[in-house]
mmCIF file of C-alpha atoms and ligand atoms in Angstrom:
data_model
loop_
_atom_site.group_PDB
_atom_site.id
_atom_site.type_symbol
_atom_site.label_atom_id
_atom_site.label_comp_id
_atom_site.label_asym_id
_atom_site.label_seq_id
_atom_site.Cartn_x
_atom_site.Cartn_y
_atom_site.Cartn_z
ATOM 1 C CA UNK A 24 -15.731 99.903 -121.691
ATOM 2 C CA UNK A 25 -17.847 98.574 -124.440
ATOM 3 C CA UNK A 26 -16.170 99.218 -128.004
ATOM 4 C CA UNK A 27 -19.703 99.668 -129.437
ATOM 5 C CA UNK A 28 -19.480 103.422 -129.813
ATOM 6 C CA UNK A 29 -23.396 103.828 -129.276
ATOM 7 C CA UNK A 30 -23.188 102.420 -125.842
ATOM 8 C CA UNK A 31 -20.437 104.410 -125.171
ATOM 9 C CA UNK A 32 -22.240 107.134 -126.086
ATOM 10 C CA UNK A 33 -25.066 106.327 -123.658
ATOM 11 C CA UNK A 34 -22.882 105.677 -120.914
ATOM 12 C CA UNK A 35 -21.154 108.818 -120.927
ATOM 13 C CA UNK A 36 -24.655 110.638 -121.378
ATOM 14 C CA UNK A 37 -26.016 109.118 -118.423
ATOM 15 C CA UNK A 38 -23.101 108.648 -116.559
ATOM 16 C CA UNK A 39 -19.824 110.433 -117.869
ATOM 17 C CA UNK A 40 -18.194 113.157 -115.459
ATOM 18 C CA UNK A 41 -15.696 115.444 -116.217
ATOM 19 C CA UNK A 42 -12.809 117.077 -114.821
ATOM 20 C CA UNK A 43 -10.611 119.848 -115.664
ATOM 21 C CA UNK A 44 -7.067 119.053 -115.555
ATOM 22 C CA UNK A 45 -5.881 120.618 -112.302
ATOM 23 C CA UNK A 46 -8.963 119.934 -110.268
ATOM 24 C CA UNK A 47 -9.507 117.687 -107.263
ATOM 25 C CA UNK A 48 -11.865 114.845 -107.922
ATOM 26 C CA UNK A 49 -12.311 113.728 -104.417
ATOM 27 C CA UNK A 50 -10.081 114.120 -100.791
ATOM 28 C CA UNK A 51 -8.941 111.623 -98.799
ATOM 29 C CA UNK A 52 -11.661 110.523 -95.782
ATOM 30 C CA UNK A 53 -14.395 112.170 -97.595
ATOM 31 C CA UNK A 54 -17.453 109.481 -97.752
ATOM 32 C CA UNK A 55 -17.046 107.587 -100.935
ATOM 33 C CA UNK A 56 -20.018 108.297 -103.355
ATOM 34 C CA UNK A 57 -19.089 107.758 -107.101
ATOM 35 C CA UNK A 58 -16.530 105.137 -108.131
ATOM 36 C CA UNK A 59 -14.990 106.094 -111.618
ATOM 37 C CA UNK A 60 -14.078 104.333 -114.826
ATOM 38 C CA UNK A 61 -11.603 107.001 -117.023
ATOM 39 C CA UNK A 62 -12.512 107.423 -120.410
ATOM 40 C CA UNK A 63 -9.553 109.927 -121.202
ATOM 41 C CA UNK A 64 -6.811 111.538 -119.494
ATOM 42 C CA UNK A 65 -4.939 110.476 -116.636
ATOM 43 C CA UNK A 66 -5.600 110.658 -112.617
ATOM 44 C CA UNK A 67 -3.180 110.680 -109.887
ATOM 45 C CA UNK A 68 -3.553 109.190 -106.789
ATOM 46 C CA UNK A 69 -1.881 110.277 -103.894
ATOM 47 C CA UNK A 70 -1.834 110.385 -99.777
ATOM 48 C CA UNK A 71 -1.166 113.394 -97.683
ATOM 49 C CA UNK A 72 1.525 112.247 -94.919
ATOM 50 C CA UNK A 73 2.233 115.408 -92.792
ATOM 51 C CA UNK A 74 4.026 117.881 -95.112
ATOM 52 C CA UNK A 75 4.322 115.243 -98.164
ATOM 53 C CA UNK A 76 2.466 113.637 -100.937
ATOM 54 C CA UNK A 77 3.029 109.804 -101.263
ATOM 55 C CA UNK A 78 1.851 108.915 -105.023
ATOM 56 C CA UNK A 79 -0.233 105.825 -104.908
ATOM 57 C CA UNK A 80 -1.172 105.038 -108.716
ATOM 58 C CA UNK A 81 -1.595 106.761 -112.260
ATOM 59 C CA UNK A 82 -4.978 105.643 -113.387
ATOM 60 C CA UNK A 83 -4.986 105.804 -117.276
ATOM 61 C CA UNK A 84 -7.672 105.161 -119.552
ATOM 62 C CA UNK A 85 -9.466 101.614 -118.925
ATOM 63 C CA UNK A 86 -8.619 101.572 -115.352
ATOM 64 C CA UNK A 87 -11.465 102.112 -112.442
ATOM 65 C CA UNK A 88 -10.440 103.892 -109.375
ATOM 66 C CA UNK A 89 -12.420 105.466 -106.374
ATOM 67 C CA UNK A 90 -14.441 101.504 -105.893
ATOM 68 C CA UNK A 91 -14.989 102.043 -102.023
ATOM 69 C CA UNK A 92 -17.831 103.702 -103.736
ATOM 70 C CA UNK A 93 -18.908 100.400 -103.969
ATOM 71 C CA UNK A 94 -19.175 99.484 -100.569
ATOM 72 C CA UNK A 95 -21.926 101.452 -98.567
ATOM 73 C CA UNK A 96 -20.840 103.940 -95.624
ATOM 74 C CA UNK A 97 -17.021 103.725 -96.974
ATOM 75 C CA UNK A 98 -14.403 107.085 -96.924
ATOM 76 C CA UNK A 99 -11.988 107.737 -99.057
ATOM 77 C CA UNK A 100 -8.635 106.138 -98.503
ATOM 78 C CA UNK A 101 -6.704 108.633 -101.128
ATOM 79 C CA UNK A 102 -6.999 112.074 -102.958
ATOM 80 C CA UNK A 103 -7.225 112.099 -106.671
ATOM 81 C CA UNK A 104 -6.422 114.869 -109.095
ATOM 82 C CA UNK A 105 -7.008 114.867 -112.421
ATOM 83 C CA UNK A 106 -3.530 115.583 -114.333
ATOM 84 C CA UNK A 107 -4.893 116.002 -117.725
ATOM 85 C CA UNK A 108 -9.181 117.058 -118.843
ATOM 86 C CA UNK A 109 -10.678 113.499 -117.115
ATOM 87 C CA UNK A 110 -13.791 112.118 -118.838
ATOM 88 C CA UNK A 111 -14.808 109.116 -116.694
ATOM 89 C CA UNK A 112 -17.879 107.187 -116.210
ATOM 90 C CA UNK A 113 -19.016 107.582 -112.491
ATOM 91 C CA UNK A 114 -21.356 104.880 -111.042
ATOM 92 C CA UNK A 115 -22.713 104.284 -107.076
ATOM 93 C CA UNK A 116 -23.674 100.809 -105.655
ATOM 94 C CA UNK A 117 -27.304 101.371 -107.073
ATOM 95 C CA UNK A 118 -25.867 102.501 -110.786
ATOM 96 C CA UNK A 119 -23.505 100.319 -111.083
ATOM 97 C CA UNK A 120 -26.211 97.659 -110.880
ATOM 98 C CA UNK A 121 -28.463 99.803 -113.886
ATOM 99 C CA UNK A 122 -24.853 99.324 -115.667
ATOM 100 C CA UNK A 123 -24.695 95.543 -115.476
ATOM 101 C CA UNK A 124 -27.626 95.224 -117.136
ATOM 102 C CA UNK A 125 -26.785 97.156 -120.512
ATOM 103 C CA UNK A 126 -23.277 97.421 -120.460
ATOM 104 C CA UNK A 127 -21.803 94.168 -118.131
ATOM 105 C CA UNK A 128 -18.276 94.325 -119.588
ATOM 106 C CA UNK A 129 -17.758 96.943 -117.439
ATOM 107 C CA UNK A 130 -18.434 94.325 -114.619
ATOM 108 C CA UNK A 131 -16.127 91.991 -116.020
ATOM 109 C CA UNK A 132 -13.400 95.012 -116.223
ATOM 110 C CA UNK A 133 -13.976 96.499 -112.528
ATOM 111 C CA UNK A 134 -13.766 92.456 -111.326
ATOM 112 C CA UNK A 135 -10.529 92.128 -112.960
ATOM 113 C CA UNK A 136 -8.949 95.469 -112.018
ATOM 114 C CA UNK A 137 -9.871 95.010 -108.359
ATOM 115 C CA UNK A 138 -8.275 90.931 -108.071
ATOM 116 C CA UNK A 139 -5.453 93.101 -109.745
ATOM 117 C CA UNK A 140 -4.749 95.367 -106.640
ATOM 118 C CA UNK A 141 -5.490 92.323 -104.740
ATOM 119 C CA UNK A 142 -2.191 90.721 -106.677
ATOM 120 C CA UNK A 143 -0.579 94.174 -106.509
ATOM 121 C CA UNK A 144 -1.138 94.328 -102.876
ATOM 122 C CA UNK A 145 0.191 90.708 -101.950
ATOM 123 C CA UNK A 146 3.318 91.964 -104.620
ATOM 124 C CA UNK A 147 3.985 95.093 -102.395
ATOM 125 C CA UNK A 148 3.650 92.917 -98.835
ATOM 126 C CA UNK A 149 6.852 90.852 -100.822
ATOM 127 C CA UNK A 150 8.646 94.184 -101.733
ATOM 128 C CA UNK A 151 8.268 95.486 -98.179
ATOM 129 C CA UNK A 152 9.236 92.581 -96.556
ATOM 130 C CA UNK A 153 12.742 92.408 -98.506
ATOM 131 C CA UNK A 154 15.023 95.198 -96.995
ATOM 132 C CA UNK A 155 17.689 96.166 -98.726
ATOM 133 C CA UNK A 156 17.156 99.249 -101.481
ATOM 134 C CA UNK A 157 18.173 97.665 -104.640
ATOM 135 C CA UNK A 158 16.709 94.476 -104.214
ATOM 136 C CA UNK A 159 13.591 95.800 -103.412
ATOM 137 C CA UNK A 160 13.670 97.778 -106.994
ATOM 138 C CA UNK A 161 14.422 94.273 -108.526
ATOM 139 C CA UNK A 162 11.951 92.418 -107.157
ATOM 140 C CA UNK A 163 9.160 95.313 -108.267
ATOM 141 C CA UNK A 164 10.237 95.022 -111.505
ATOM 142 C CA UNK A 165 10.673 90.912 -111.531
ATOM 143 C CA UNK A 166 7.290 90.699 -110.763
ATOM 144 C CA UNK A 167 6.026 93.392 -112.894
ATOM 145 C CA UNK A 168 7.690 91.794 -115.551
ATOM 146 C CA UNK A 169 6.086 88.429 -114.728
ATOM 147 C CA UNK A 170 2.166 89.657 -114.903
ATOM 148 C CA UNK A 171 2.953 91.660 -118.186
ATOM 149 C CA UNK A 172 3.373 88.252 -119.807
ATOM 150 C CA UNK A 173 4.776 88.555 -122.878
ATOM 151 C CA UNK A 174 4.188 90.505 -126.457
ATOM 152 C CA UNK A 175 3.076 88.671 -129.915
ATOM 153 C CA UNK A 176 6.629 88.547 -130.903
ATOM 154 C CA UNK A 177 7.350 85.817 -127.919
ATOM 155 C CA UNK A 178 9.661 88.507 -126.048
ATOM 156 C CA UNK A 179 8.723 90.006 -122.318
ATOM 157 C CA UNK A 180 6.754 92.944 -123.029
ATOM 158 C CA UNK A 181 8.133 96.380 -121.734
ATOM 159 C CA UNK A 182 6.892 98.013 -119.337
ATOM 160 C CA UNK A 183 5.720 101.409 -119.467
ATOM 161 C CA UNK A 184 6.367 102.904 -115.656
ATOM 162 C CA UNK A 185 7.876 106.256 -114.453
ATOM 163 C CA UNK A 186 10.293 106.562 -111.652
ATOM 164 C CA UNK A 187 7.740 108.199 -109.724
ATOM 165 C CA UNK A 188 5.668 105.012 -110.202
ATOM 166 C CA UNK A 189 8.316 102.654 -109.345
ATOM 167 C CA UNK A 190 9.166 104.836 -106.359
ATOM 168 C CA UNK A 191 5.482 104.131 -105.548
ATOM 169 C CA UNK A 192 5.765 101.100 -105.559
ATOM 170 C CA UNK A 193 8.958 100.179 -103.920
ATOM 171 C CA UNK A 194 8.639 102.815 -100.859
ATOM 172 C CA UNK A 195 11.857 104.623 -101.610
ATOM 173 C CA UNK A 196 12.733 108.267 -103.262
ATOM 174 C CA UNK A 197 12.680 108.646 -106.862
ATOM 175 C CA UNK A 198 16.460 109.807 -106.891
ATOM 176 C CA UNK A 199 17.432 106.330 -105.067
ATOM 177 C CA UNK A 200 15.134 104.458 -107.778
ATOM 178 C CA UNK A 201 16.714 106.182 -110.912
ATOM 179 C CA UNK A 202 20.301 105.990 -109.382
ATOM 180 C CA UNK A 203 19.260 101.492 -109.009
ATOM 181 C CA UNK A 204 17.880 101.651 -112.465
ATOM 182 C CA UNK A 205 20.966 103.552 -113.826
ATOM 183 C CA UNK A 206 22.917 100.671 -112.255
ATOM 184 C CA UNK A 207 20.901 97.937 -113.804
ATOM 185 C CA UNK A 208 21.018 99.863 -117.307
ATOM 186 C CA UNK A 209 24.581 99.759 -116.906
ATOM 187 C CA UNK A 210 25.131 96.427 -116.006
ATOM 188 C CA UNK A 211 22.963 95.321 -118.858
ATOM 189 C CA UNK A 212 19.646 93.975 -116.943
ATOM 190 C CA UNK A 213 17.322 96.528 -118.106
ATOM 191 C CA UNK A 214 16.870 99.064 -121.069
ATOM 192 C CA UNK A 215 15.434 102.110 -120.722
ATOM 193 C CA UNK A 216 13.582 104.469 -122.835
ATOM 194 C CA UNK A 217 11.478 107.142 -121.929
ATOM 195 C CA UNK A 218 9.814 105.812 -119.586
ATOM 196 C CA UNK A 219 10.073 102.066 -120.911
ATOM 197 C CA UNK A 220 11.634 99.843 -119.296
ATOM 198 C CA UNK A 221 12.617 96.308 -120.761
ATOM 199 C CA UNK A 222 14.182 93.165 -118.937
ATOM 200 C CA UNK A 223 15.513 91.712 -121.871
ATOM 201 C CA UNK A 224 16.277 88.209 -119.674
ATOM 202 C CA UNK A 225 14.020 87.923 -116.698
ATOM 203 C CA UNK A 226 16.066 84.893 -115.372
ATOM 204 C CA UNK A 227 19.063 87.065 -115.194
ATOM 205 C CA UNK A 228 17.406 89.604 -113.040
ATOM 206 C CA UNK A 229 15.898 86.550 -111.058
ATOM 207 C CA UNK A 230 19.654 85.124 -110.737
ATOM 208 C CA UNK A 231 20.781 88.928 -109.500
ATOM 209 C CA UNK A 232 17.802 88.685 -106.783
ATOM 210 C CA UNK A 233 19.267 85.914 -105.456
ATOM 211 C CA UNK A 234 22.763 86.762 -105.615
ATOM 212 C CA UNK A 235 21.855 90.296 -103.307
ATOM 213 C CA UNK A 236 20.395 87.645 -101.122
ATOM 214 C CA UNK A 237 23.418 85.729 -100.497
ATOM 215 C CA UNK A 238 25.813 88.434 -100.855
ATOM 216 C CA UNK A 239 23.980 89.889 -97.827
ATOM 217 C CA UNK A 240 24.244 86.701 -95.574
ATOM 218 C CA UNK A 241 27.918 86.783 -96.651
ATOM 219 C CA UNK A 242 28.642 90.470 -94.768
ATOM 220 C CA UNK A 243 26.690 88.937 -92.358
ATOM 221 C CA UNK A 244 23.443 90.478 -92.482
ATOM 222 C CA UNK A 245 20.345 88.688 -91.266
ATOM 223 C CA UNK A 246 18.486 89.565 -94.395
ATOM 224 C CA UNK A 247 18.232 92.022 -97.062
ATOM 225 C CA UNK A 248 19.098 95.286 -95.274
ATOM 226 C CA UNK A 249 18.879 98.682 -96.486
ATOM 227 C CA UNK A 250 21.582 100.169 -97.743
ATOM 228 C CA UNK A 251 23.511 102.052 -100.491
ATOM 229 C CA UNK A 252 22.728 100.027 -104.278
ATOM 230 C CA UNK A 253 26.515 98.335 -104.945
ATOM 231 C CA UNK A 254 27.500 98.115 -108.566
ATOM 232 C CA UNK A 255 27.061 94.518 -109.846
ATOM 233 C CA UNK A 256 27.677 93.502 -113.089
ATOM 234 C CA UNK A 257 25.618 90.630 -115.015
ATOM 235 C CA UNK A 258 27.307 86.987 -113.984
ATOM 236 C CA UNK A 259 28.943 89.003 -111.008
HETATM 237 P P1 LIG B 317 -11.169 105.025 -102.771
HETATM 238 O O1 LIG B 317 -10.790 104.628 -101.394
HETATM 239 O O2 LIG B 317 -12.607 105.134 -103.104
HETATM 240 O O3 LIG B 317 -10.476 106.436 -103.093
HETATM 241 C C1 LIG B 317 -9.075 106.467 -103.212
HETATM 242 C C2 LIG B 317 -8.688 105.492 -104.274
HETATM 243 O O4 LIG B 317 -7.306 105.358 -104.470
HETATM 244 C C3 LIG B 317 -9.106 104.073 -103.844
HETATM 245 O O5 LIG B 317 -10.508 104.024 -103.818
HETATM 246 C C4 LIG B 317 -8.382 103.265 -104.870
HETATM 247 O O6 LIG B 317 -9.030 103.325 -106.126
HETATM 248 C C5 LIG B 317 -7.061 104.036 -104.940
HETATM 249 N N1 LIG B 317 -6.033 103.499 -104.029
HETATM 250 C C6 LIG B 317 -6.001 103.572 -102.690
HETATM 251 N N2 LIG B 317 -4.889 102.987 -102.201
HETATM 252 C C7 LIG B 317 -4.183 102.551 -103.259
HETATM 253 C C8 LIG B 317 -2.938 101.874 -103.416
HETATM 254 N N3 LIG B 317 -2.194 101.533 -102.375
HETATM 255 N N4 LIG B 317 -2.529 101.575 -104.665
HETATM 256 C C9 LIG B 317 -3.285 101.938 -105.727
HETATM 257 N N5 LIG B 317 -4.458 102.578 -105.660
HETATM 258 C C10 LIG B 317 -4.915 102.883 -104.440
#
């Protein structure tokens, strides 16, 4: 949002919402009213699939979520809970317009996050095309590595994703994602910290992508299948 505190200030007056942590913000199918920019704390997104939660997305501060708001007559397509005490600037097709006119940065920022998703979205059709476990986790990472760009000192910039997140995105358990990661860590791809994770040579992870690839034709699979991660080493 605007770094001119006074706007922010009239934003959140006019528009700000808040949530205690804990409390459901909206349910999946419920019409869409409000879409929501976060001001502070974080807000999980999830789906409801029979007897499990699927997490979609963390939305931290910055980040818009809830934008079928935007589109008239929509219903939600997720439930969100606030994790932490949400403040969040909540707009509807006829605010958000009221909102261009004083504050349009936040335009420019729910334009960007939604092409974004778009990316995001043509990124996951990739991931759930390729088959097999552990190139799927390298590929999510390969091409979160790739829109992170890289950090004032010239090296790829780490990036800052639980396993629950990468799980997310790759379609698999979180103790199948930490056991691939593990493997990587070992074999030297990535380092992990916390919940950082840096690809200190994006071409070697690229080279490992392909070498899954043709170590899969080689058994004689059609493709990547699923399967159990093998051990590889770098330059295996
Ligand atoms: P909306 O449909 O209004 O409510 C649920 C929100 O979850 C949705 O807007 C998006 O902001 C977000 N969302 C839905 N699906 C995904 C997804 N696959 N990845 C990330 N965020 C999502």
């Amino acid at each position: 949002m605007s770094a001119d505190p006074d706007e922010r200030e009239r934003l959140l007056a006019r528009f700000g919402r808040r949530f205690d942590a804990g409390s459901i913000i909206f349910r999946d199918d419920e019409p869409a009213t409000e879409a929501f920019l976060v001001q502070e704390g974080r807000v999980r997104l999830f789906k409801q699939i029979g007897a499990m939660e699927r997490s979609l997305r963390v939305v931290r501060p910055g980040e818009v979520f809830g934008e079928s708001a935007l589109l008239r007559g929509s219903t939600r397509s997720a439930t969100a809970i606030a994790l932490d005490a949400v403040v969040a600037v909540g707009f509807d097709t006829t605010t958000f317009d009221e909102i261009l006119v004083f504050a349009p940065e936040v335009g420019t920022r729910v334009a960007q996050q939604l092409i974004r998703r778009l990316r995001d979205a043509e990124d996951q059709i990739e991931i759930l095309m390729v088959r097999d476990a552990q190139s799927k986790v390298v590929v999510a990472l390969m091409k979160l590595a790739q829109h992170r760009g890289v950090g004032g000192d010239g090296r790829p910039q780490a990036l800052e994703l639980t396993p629950l997140e990468l799980s997310a995105q790759v379609g698999l358990d979180v103790d199948s994602v930490k056991r691939i990661v593990l493997g990587l860590r070992e074999s030297g791809y990535l380092r992990v910290q916390d919940e950082r994770i840096e690809i200190p040579d994006i071409e070697a992870l690229r080279e490992l992508y392909g070498l899954l690839g043709v170590k899969d034709q080689l058994r004689g699979g059609t493709g990547r299948e699923a399967g159990r991660p093998r051990a590889l080493s770098r330059g295996a």
